[in-house]
Amino acid sequence: MGFPSNGAEKPLKFLIYGRTGWIGGLLGKLCEAQSIAYEYGSGRLESRASLEADIAAIKPTHVFNAAGVTGRPNVDWCESHKVETIRTNVVGTLTLADVCRERGLVLVNYATGCIFEYDAGHLLGSGVGFKEEDTPNFIGSFYSKTKAMVEDLLNNFENVCTLRVRMPISSDLSNPRNFITKITRYEKVVDIPNSMTILDELLPISIEMAKRNLTGIYNFTNPGVVSHNEILEMYKEYIDPSFTWKNFTLEEQAKVIVAPRSNNELDATKLKQEFPELLSIKESLIKNVFKPNQKTAKA
């Protein structure tokens, strides 16, 4: 599905929200590499007037929303900061979508795929993933609850492209938000296959999606699943041969976290049809994450 953006004939200019965030920062670097004009928004998402002022001053062809509350150090923060989470993740995102719609602008919204969990119709290990049109079935954390809520509402905006990101990974293994970096630093990890997003491969695709004015929901993950142990085995093989780790069960994990975590497989067929070159999760991990880091690790 596409949207007849008013930026179709003009040179690209992106307005990006989430300057201090991981994805927002990477988007700016990608724009520079591709010589795409861009500016970061200074308005607060929940302040309609400030968003309107940004758009009037910057005159973008497309808007990207990589802002939002995930919680620091993790989503447990949202359990005790519910109003702040709603203000940004629900009110703010909807306000931005509405302001963009009024001006005929496509909004690329980096959302989450952590709104599903394995169930009887999508059994762990079955290879049957959740599709874009499936109804979210995971509201174990307040963060996921707000994200499922806003995704459902955003689906009514014909100008929004919702990208369901999961457990994001990049080649920057020093970044504490990187899923690989997180699990290498944990005392113990669970071992469950999940869909994940390799940012090095997928963020450039999101820019291309904006250029094509694609809208609607996309499972924004590499095809297939990978487990914690499989990632850590690759880490040991390519980065640190002396690395060791310990596993624990979901029941043991539940004792040390406030909110349950989502585990699922998302069906990436829709994205793969639009971008046939998309690599499977394990191929992308090796090509885009581990091999680029291999020389520095052994040097």
PDB file of N, CA and C in Angstrom, residues 195-263:
ATOM      1  N   SER A 195      12.220 -13.716  16.647  1.00  0.00           N
ATOM      2  CA  SER A 195      12.471 -12.850  15.499  1.00  0.00           C
ATOM      3  C   SER A 195      13.226 -11.625  15.986  1.00  0.00           C
ATOM      4  N   MET A 196      14.167 -11.149  15.176  1.00  0.00           N
ATOM      5  CA  MET A 196      14.986 -10.001  15.558  1.00  0.00           C
ATOM      6  C   MET A 196      15.244  -9.102  14.350  1.00  0.00           C
ATOM      7  N   THR A 197      15.691  -7.880  14.644  1.00  0.00           N
ATOM      8  CA  THR A 197      15.902  -6.863  13.618  1.00  0.00           C
ATOM      9  C   THR A 197      17.375  -6.483  13.547  1.00  0.00           C
ATOM     10  N   ILE A 198      18.016  -6.740  12.406  1.00  0.00           N
ATOM     11  CA  ILE A 198      19.406  -6.318  12.199  1.00  0.00           C
ATOM     12  C   ILE A 198      19.372  -4.908  11.605  1.00  0.00           C
ATOM     13  N   LEU A 199      19.688  -3.925  12.425  1.00  0.00           N
ATOM     14  CA  LEU A 199      19.536  -2.533  12.004  1.00  0.00           C
ATOM     15  C   LEU A 199      20.419  -2.165  10.818  1.00  0.00           C
ATOM     16  N   ASP A 200      21.630  -2.731  10.740  1.00  0.00           N
ATOM     17  CA  ASP A 200      22.540  -2.412   9.633  1.00  0.00           C
ATOM     18  C   ASP A 200      21.890  -2.717   8.282  1.00  0.00           C
ATOM     19  N   GLU A 201      21.071  -3.760   8.252  1.00  0.00           N
ATOM     20  CA  GLU A 201      20.405  -4.143   7.012  1.00  0.00           C
ATOM     21  C   GLU A 201      19.036  -3.464   6.863  1.00  0.00           C
ATOM     22  N   LEU A 202      18.301  -3.358   7.952  1.00  0.00           N
ATOM     23  CA  LEU A 202      16.915  -2.921   7.852  1.00  0.00           C
ATOM     24  C   LEU A 202      16.693  -1.405   7.895  1.00  0.00           C
ATOM     25  N   LEU A 203      17.544  -0.662   8.575  1.00  0.00           N
ATOM     26  CA  LEU A 203      17.328   0.797   8.574  1.00  0.00           C
ATOM     27  C   LEU A 203      17.445   1.407   7.175  1.00  0.00           C
ATOM     28  N   PRO A 204      18.434   1.002   6.356  1.00  0.00           N
ATOM     29  CA  PRO A 204      18.446   1.511   4.967  1.00  0.00           C
ATOM     30  C   PRO A 204      17.172   1.136   4.205  1.00  0.00           C
ATOM     31  N   ILE A 205      16.616  -0.036   4.515  1.00  0.00           N
ATOM     32  CA  ILE A 205      15.367  -0.454   3.873  1.00  0.00           C
ATOM     33  C   ILE A 205      14.227   0.480   4.282  1.00  0.00           C
ATOM     34  N   SER A 206      14.231   0.934   5.543  1.00  0.00           N
ATOM     35  CA  SER A 206      13.155   1.839   5.981  1.00  0.00           C
ATOM     36  C   SER A 206      13.213   3.168   5.231  1.00  0.00           C
ATOM     37  N   ILE A 207      14.409   3.614   4.898  1.00  0.00           N
ATOM     38  CA  ILE A 207      14.546   4.838   4.096  1.00  0.00           C
ATOM     39  C   ILE A 207      13.987   4.606   2.692  1.00  0.00           C
ATOM     40  N   GLU A 208      14.275   3.441   2.145  1.00  0.00           N
ATOM     41  CA  GLU A 208      13.745   3.099   0.823  1.00  0.00           C
ATOM     42  C   GLU A 208      12.215   2.989   0.867  1.00  0.00           C
ATOM     43  N   MET A 209      11.674   2.489   1.978  1.00  0.00           N
ATOM     44  CA  MET A 209      10.216   2.394   2.126  1.00  0.00           C
ATOM     45  C   MET A 209       9.591   3.786   2.103  1.00  0.00           C
ATOM     46  N   ALA A 210      10.265   4.745   2.751  1.00  0.00           N
ATOM     47  CA  ALA A 210       9.773   6.127   2.725  1.00  0.00           C
ATOM     48  C   ALA A 210       9.786   6.659   1.300  1.00  0.00           C
ATOM     49  N   LYS A 211      10.877   6.402   0.569  1.00  0.00           N
ATOM     50  CA  LYS A 211      10.967   6.863  -0.821  1.00  0.00           C
ATOM     51  C   LYS A 211       9.820   6.302  -1.675  1.00  0.00           C
ATOM     52  N   ARG A 212       9.411   5.067  -1.352  1.00  0.00           N
ATOM     53  CA  ARG A 212       8.312   4.421  -2.090  1.00  0.00           C
ATOM     54  C   ARG A 212       6.945   4.795  -1.522  1.00  0.00           C
ATOM     55  N   ASN A 213       6.937   5.609  -0.471  1.00  0.00           N
ATOM     56  CA  ASN A 213       5.688   6.017   0.205  1.00  0.00           C
ATOM     57  C   ASN A 213       4.840   4.824   0.635  1.00  0.00           C
ATOM     58  N   LEU A 214       5.507   3.799   1.134  1.00  0.00           N
ATOM     59  CA  LEU A 214       4.773   2.626   1.621  1.00  0.00           C
ATOM     60  C   LEU A 214       4.110   2.950   2.953  1.00  0.00           C
ATOM     61  N   THR A 215       2.899   2.443   3.136  1.00  0.00           N
ATOM     62  CA  THR A 215       2.189   2.639   4.398  1.00  0.00           C
ATOM     63  C   THR A 215       1.582   1.318   4.850  1.00  0.00           C
ATOM     64  N   GLY A 216       1.029   1.325   6.050  1.00  0.00           N
ATOM     65  CA  GLY A 216       0.486   0.099   6.627  1.00  0.00           C
ATOM     66  C   GLY A 216       1.490  -0.515   7.593  1.00  0.00           C
ATOM     67  N   ILE A 217       1.160  -1.698   8.093  1.00  0.00           N
ATOM     68  CA  ILE A 217       2.005  -2.374   9.083  1.00  0.00           C
ATOM     69  C   ILE A 217       2.957  -3.349   8.383  1.00  0.00           C
ATOM     70  N   TYR A 218       4.211  -3.363   8.844  1.00  0.00           N
ATOM     71  CA  TYR A 218       5.199  -4.336   8.364  1.00  0.00           C
ATOM     72  C   TYR A 218       5.903  -4.972   9.549  1.00  0.00           C
ATOM     73  N   ASN A 219       6.003  -6.284   9.532  1.00  0.00           N
ATOM     74  CA  ASN A 219       6.886  -6.971  10.476  1.00  0.00           C
ATOM     75  C   ASN A 219       8.307  -6.659  10.031  1.00  0.00           C
ATOM     76  N   PHE A 220       8.991  -5.829  10.814  1.00  0.00           N
ATOM     77  CA  PHE A 220      10.281  -5.280  10.401  1.00  0.00           C
ATOM     78  C   PHE A 220      11.418  -6.078  11.022  1.00  0.00           C
ATOM     79  N   THR A 221      11.452  -7.355  10.659  1.00  0.00           N
ATOM     80  CA  THR A 221      12.464  -8.266  11.189  1.00  0.00           C
ATOM     81  C   THR A 221      13.056  -9.069  10.042  1.00  0.00           C
ATOM     82  N   ASN A 222      14.244  -9.612  10.266  1.00  0.00           N
ATOM     83  CA  ASN A 222      14.808 -10.534   9.276  1.00  0.00           C
ATOM     84  C   ASN A 222      14.032 -11.845   9.341  1.00  0.00           C
ATOM     85  N   PRO A 223      13.832 -12.506   8.201  1.00  0.00           N
ATOM     86  CA  PRO A 223      13.072 -13.756   8.199  1.00  0.00           C
ATOM     87  C   PRO A 223      13.712 -14.826   9.089  1.00  0.00           C
ATOM     88  N   GLY A 224      12.861 -15.624   9.721  1.00  0.00           N
ATOM     89  CA  GLY A 224      13.335 -16.710  10.570  1.00  0.00           C
ATOM     90  C   GLY A 224      13.527 -16.280  12.014  1.00  0.00           C
ATOM     91  N   VAL A 225      14.038 -17.202  12.805  1.00  0.00           N
ATOM     92  CA  VAL A 225      14.284 -16.930  14.229  1.00  0.00           C
ATOM     93  C   VAL A 225      15.696 -17.349  14.604  1.00  0.00           C
ATOM     94  N   VAL A 226      16.169 -16.831  15.734  1.00  0.00           N
ATOM     95  CA  VAL A 226      17.466 -17.225  16.277  1.00  0.00           C
ATOM     96  C   VAL A 226      17.332 -17.217  17.794  1.00  0.00           C
ATOM     97  N   SER A 227      17.987 -18.138  18.450  1.00  0.00           N
ATOM     98  CA  SER A 227      17.885 -18.209  19.911  1.00  0.00           C
ATOM     99  C   SER A 227      19.057 -17.489  20.568  1.00  0.00           C
ATOM    100  N   HIS A 228      18.903 -17.210  21.853  1.00  0.00           N
ATOM    101  CA  HIS A 228      19.971 -16.566  22.619  1.00  0.00           C
ATOM    102  C   HIS A 228      21.270 -17.380  22.522  1.00  0.00           C
ATOM    103  N   ASN A 229      21.154 -18.687  22.722  1.00  0.00           N
ATOM    104  CA  ASN A 229      22.357 -19.520  22.690  1.00  0.00           C
ATOM    105  C   ASN A 229      23.019 -19.528  21.323  1.00  0.00           C
ATOM    106  N   GLU A 230      22.217 -19.524  20.266  1.00  0.00           N
ATOM    107  CA  GLU A 230      22.798 -19.507  18.914  1.00  0.00           C
ATOM    108  C   GLU A 230      23.580 -18.213  18.684  1.00  0.00           C
ATOM    109  N   ILE A 231      23.047 -17.106  19.165  1.00  0.00           N
ATOM    110  CA  ILE A 231      23.771 -15.833  19.037  1.00  0.00           C
ATOM    111  C   ILE A 231      25.059 -15.881  19.844  1.00  0.00           C
ATOM    112  N   LEU A 232      24.992 -16.379  21.068  1.00  0.00           N
ATOM    113  CA  LEU A 232      26.176 -16.409  21.926  1.00  0.00           C
ATOM    114  C   LEU A 232      27.226 -17.389  21.402  1.00  0.00           C
ATOM    115  N   GLU A 233      26.778 -18.438  20.728  1.00  0.00           N
ATOM    116  CA  GLU A 233      27.739 -19.360  20.094  1.00  0.00           C
ATOM    117  C   GLU A 233      28.471 -18.655  18.949  1.00  0.00           C
ATOM    118  N   MET A 234      27.742 -17.840  18.182  1.00  0.00           N
ATOM    119  CA  MET A 234      28.385 -17.054  17.108  1.00  0.00           C
ATOM    120  C   MET A 234      29.353 -16.036  17.716  1.00  0.00           C
ATOM    121  N   TYR A 235      28.930 -15.420  18.813  1.00  0.00           N
ATOM    122  CA  TYR A 235      29.783 -14.442  19.499  1.00  0.00           C
ATOM    123  C   TYR A 235      31.091 -15.104  19.937  1.00  0.00           C
ATOM    124  N   LYS A 236      30.964 -16.297  20.462  1.00  0.00           N
ATOM    125  CA  LYS A 236      32.148 -17.050  20.917  1.00  0.00           C
ATOM    126  C   LYS A 236      33.041 -17.413  19.729  1.00  0.00           C
ATOM    127  N   GLU A 237      32.421 -17.811  18.624  1.00  0.00           N
ATOM    128  CA  GLU A 237      33.182 -18.225  17.435  1.00  0.00           C
ATOM    129  C   GLU A 237      33.899 -17.053  16.768  1.00  0.00           C
ATOM    130  N   TYR A 238      33.203 -15.927  16.616  1.00  0.00           N
ATOM    131  CA  TYR A 238      33.746 -14.811  15.835  1.00  0.00           C
ATOM    132  C   TYR A 238      34.457 -13.752  16.676  1.00  0.00           C
ATOM    133  N   ILE A 239      34.019 -13.561  17.919  1.00  0.00           N
ATOM    134  CA  ILE A 239      34.501 -12.408  18.687  1.00  0.00           C
ATOM    135  C   ILE A 239      35.394 -12.792  19.866  1.00  0.00           C
ATOM    136  N   ASP A 240      34.928 -13.704  20.701  1.00  0.00           N
ATOM    137  CA  ASP A 240      35.645 -14.003  21.941  1.00  0.00           C
ATOM    138  C   ASP A 240      35.606 -15.500  22.247  1.00  0.00           C
ATOM    139  N   PRO A 241      36.643 -16.231  21.831  1.00  0.00           N
ATOM    140  CA  PRO A 241      36.663 -17.688  22.029  1.00  0.00           C
ATOM    141  C   PRO A 241      36.593 -18.109  23.497  1.00  0.00           C
ATOM    142  N   SER A 242      36.927 -17.201  24.399  1.00  0.00           N
ATOM    143  CA  SER A 242      36.923 -17.562  25.820  1.00  0.00           C
ATOM    144  C   SER A 242      35.582 -17.260  26.496  1.00  0.00           C
ATOM    145  N   PHE A 243      34.616 -16.737  25.724  1.00  0.00           N
ATOM    146  CA  PHE A 243      33.345 -16.327  26.312  1.00  0.00           C
ATOM    147  C   PHE A 243      32.541 -17.528  26.813  1.00  0.00           C
ATOM    148  N   THR A 244      31.964 -17.386  27.993  1.00  0.00           N
ATOM    149  CA  THR A 244      31.075 -18.429  28.546  1.00  0.00           C
ATOM    150  C   THR A 244      29.798 -17.766  29.052  1.00  0.00           C
ATOM    151  N   TRP A 245      28.746 -18.546  29.174  1.00  0.00           N
ATOM    152  CA  TRP A 245      27.482 -18.014  29.686  1.00  0.00           C
ATOM    153  C   TRP A 245      26.699 -19.116  30.384  1.00  0.00           C
ATOM    154  N   LYS A 246      25.716 -18.682  31.150  1.00  0.00           N
ATOM    155  CA  LYS A 246      24.842 -19.618  31.862  1.00  0.00           C
ATOM    156  C   LYS A 246      23.401 -19.352  31.461  1.00  0.00           C
ATOM    157  N   ASN A 247      22.642 -20.416  31.338  1.00  0.00           N
ATOM    158  CA  ASN A 247      21.216 -20.295  31.030  1.00  0.00           C
ATOM    159  C   ASN A 247      20.368 -20.413  32.295  1.00  0.00           C
ATOM    160  N   PHE A 248      19.172 -19.849  32.216  1.00  0.00           N
ATOM    161  CA  PHE A 248      18.172 -20.167  33.218  1.00  0.00           C
ATOM    162  C   PHE A 248      16.800 -20.229  32.555  1.00  0.00           C
ATOM    163  N   THR A 249      15.819 -20.766  33.264  1.00  0.00           N
ATOM    164  CA  THR A 249      14.500 -21.002  32.688  1.00  0.00           C
ATOM    165  C   THR A 249      13.657 -19.725  32.757  1.00  0.00           C
ATOM    166  N   LEU A 250      12.541 -19.734  32.015  1.00  0.00           N
ATOM    167  CA  LEU A 250      11.614 -18.603  32.073  1.00  0.00           C
ATOM    168  C   LEU A 250      11.097 -18.391  33.485  1.00  0.00           C
ATOM    169  N   GLU A 251      10.885 -19.511  34.199  1.00  0.00           N
ATOM    170  CA  GLU A 251      10.399 -19.425  35.578  1.00  0.00           C
ATOM    171  C   GLU A 251      11.429 -18.740  36.474  1.00  0.00           C
ATOM    172  N   GLU A 252      12.703 -19.070  36.261  1.00  0.00           N
ATOM    173  CA  GLU A 252      13.772 -18.427  37.047  1.00  0.00           C
ATOM    174  C   GLU A 252      13.912 -16.953  36.658  1.00  0.00           C
ATOM    175  N   GLN A 253      13.767 -16.657  35.350  1.00  0.00           N
ATOM    176  CA  GLN A 253      13.854 -15.275  34.884  1.00  0.00           C
ATOM    177  C   GLN A 253      12.744 -14.422  35.507  1.00  0.00           C
ATOM    178  N   ALA A 254      11.555 -15.016  35.625  1.00  0.00           N
ATOM    179  CA  ALA A 254      10.404 -14.273  36.143  1.00  0.00           C
ATOM    180  C   ALA A 254      10.638 -13.730  37.552  1.00  0.00           C
ATOM    181  N   LYS A 255      11.523 -14.384  38.282  1.00  0.00           N
ATOM    182  CA  LYS A 255      11.792 -13.954  39.659  1.00  0.00           C
ATOM    183  C   LYS A 255      12.649 -12.690  39.727  1.00  0.00           C
ATOM    184  N   VAL A 256      13.351 -12.354  38.636  1.00  0.00           N
ATOM    185  CA  VAL A 256      14.265 -11.200  38.678  1.00  0.00           C
ATOM    186  C   VAL A 256      13.824 -10.038  37.784  1.00  0.00           C
ATOM    187  N   ILE A 257      12.663 -10.177  37.114  1.00  0.00           N
ATOM    188  CA  ILE A 257      12.149  -9.079  36.308  1.00  0.00           C
ATOM    189  C   ILE A 257      10.767  -8.691  36.831  1.00  0.00           C
ATOM    190  N   VAL A 258      10.382  -7.450  36.601  1.00  0.00           N
ATOM    191  CA  VAL A 258       9.084  -6.966  37.074  1.00  0.00           C
ATOM    192  C   VAL A 258       7.976  -7.387  36.114  1.00  0.00           C
ATOM    193  N   ALA A 259       8.204  -7.150  34.815  1.00  0.00           N
ATOM    194  CA  ALA A 259       7.198  -7.448  33.792  1.00  0.00           C
ATOM    195  C   ALA A 259       7.655  -8.620  32.922  1.00  0.00           C
ATOM    196  N   PRO A 260       6.734  -9.514  32.542  1.00  0.00           N
ATOM    197  CA  PRO A 260       7.092 -10.606  31.627  1.00  0.00           C
ATOM    198  C   PRO A 260       7.591 -10.055  30.294  1.00  0.00           C
ATOM    199  N   ARG A 261       8.393 -10.849  29.592  1.00  0.00           N
ATOM    200  CA  ARG A 261       8.935 -10.444  28.289  1.00  0.00           C
ATOM    201  C   ARG A 261       8.247 -11.228  27.157  1.00  0.00           C
ATOM    202  N   SER A 262       8.168 -10.578  26.012  1.00  0.00           N
ATOM    203  CA  SER A 262       7.558 -11.194  24.839  1.00  0.00           C
ATOM    204  C   SER A 262       8.562 -12.095  24.120  1.00  0.00           C
ATOM    205  N   ASN A 263       8.109 -13.277  23.717  1.00  0.00           N
ATOM    206  CA  ASN A 263       8.899 -14.170  22.858  1.00  0.00           C
ATOM    207  C   ASN A 263       8.006 -14.591  21.701  1.00  0.00           C
TER     208      ASN A 263
END
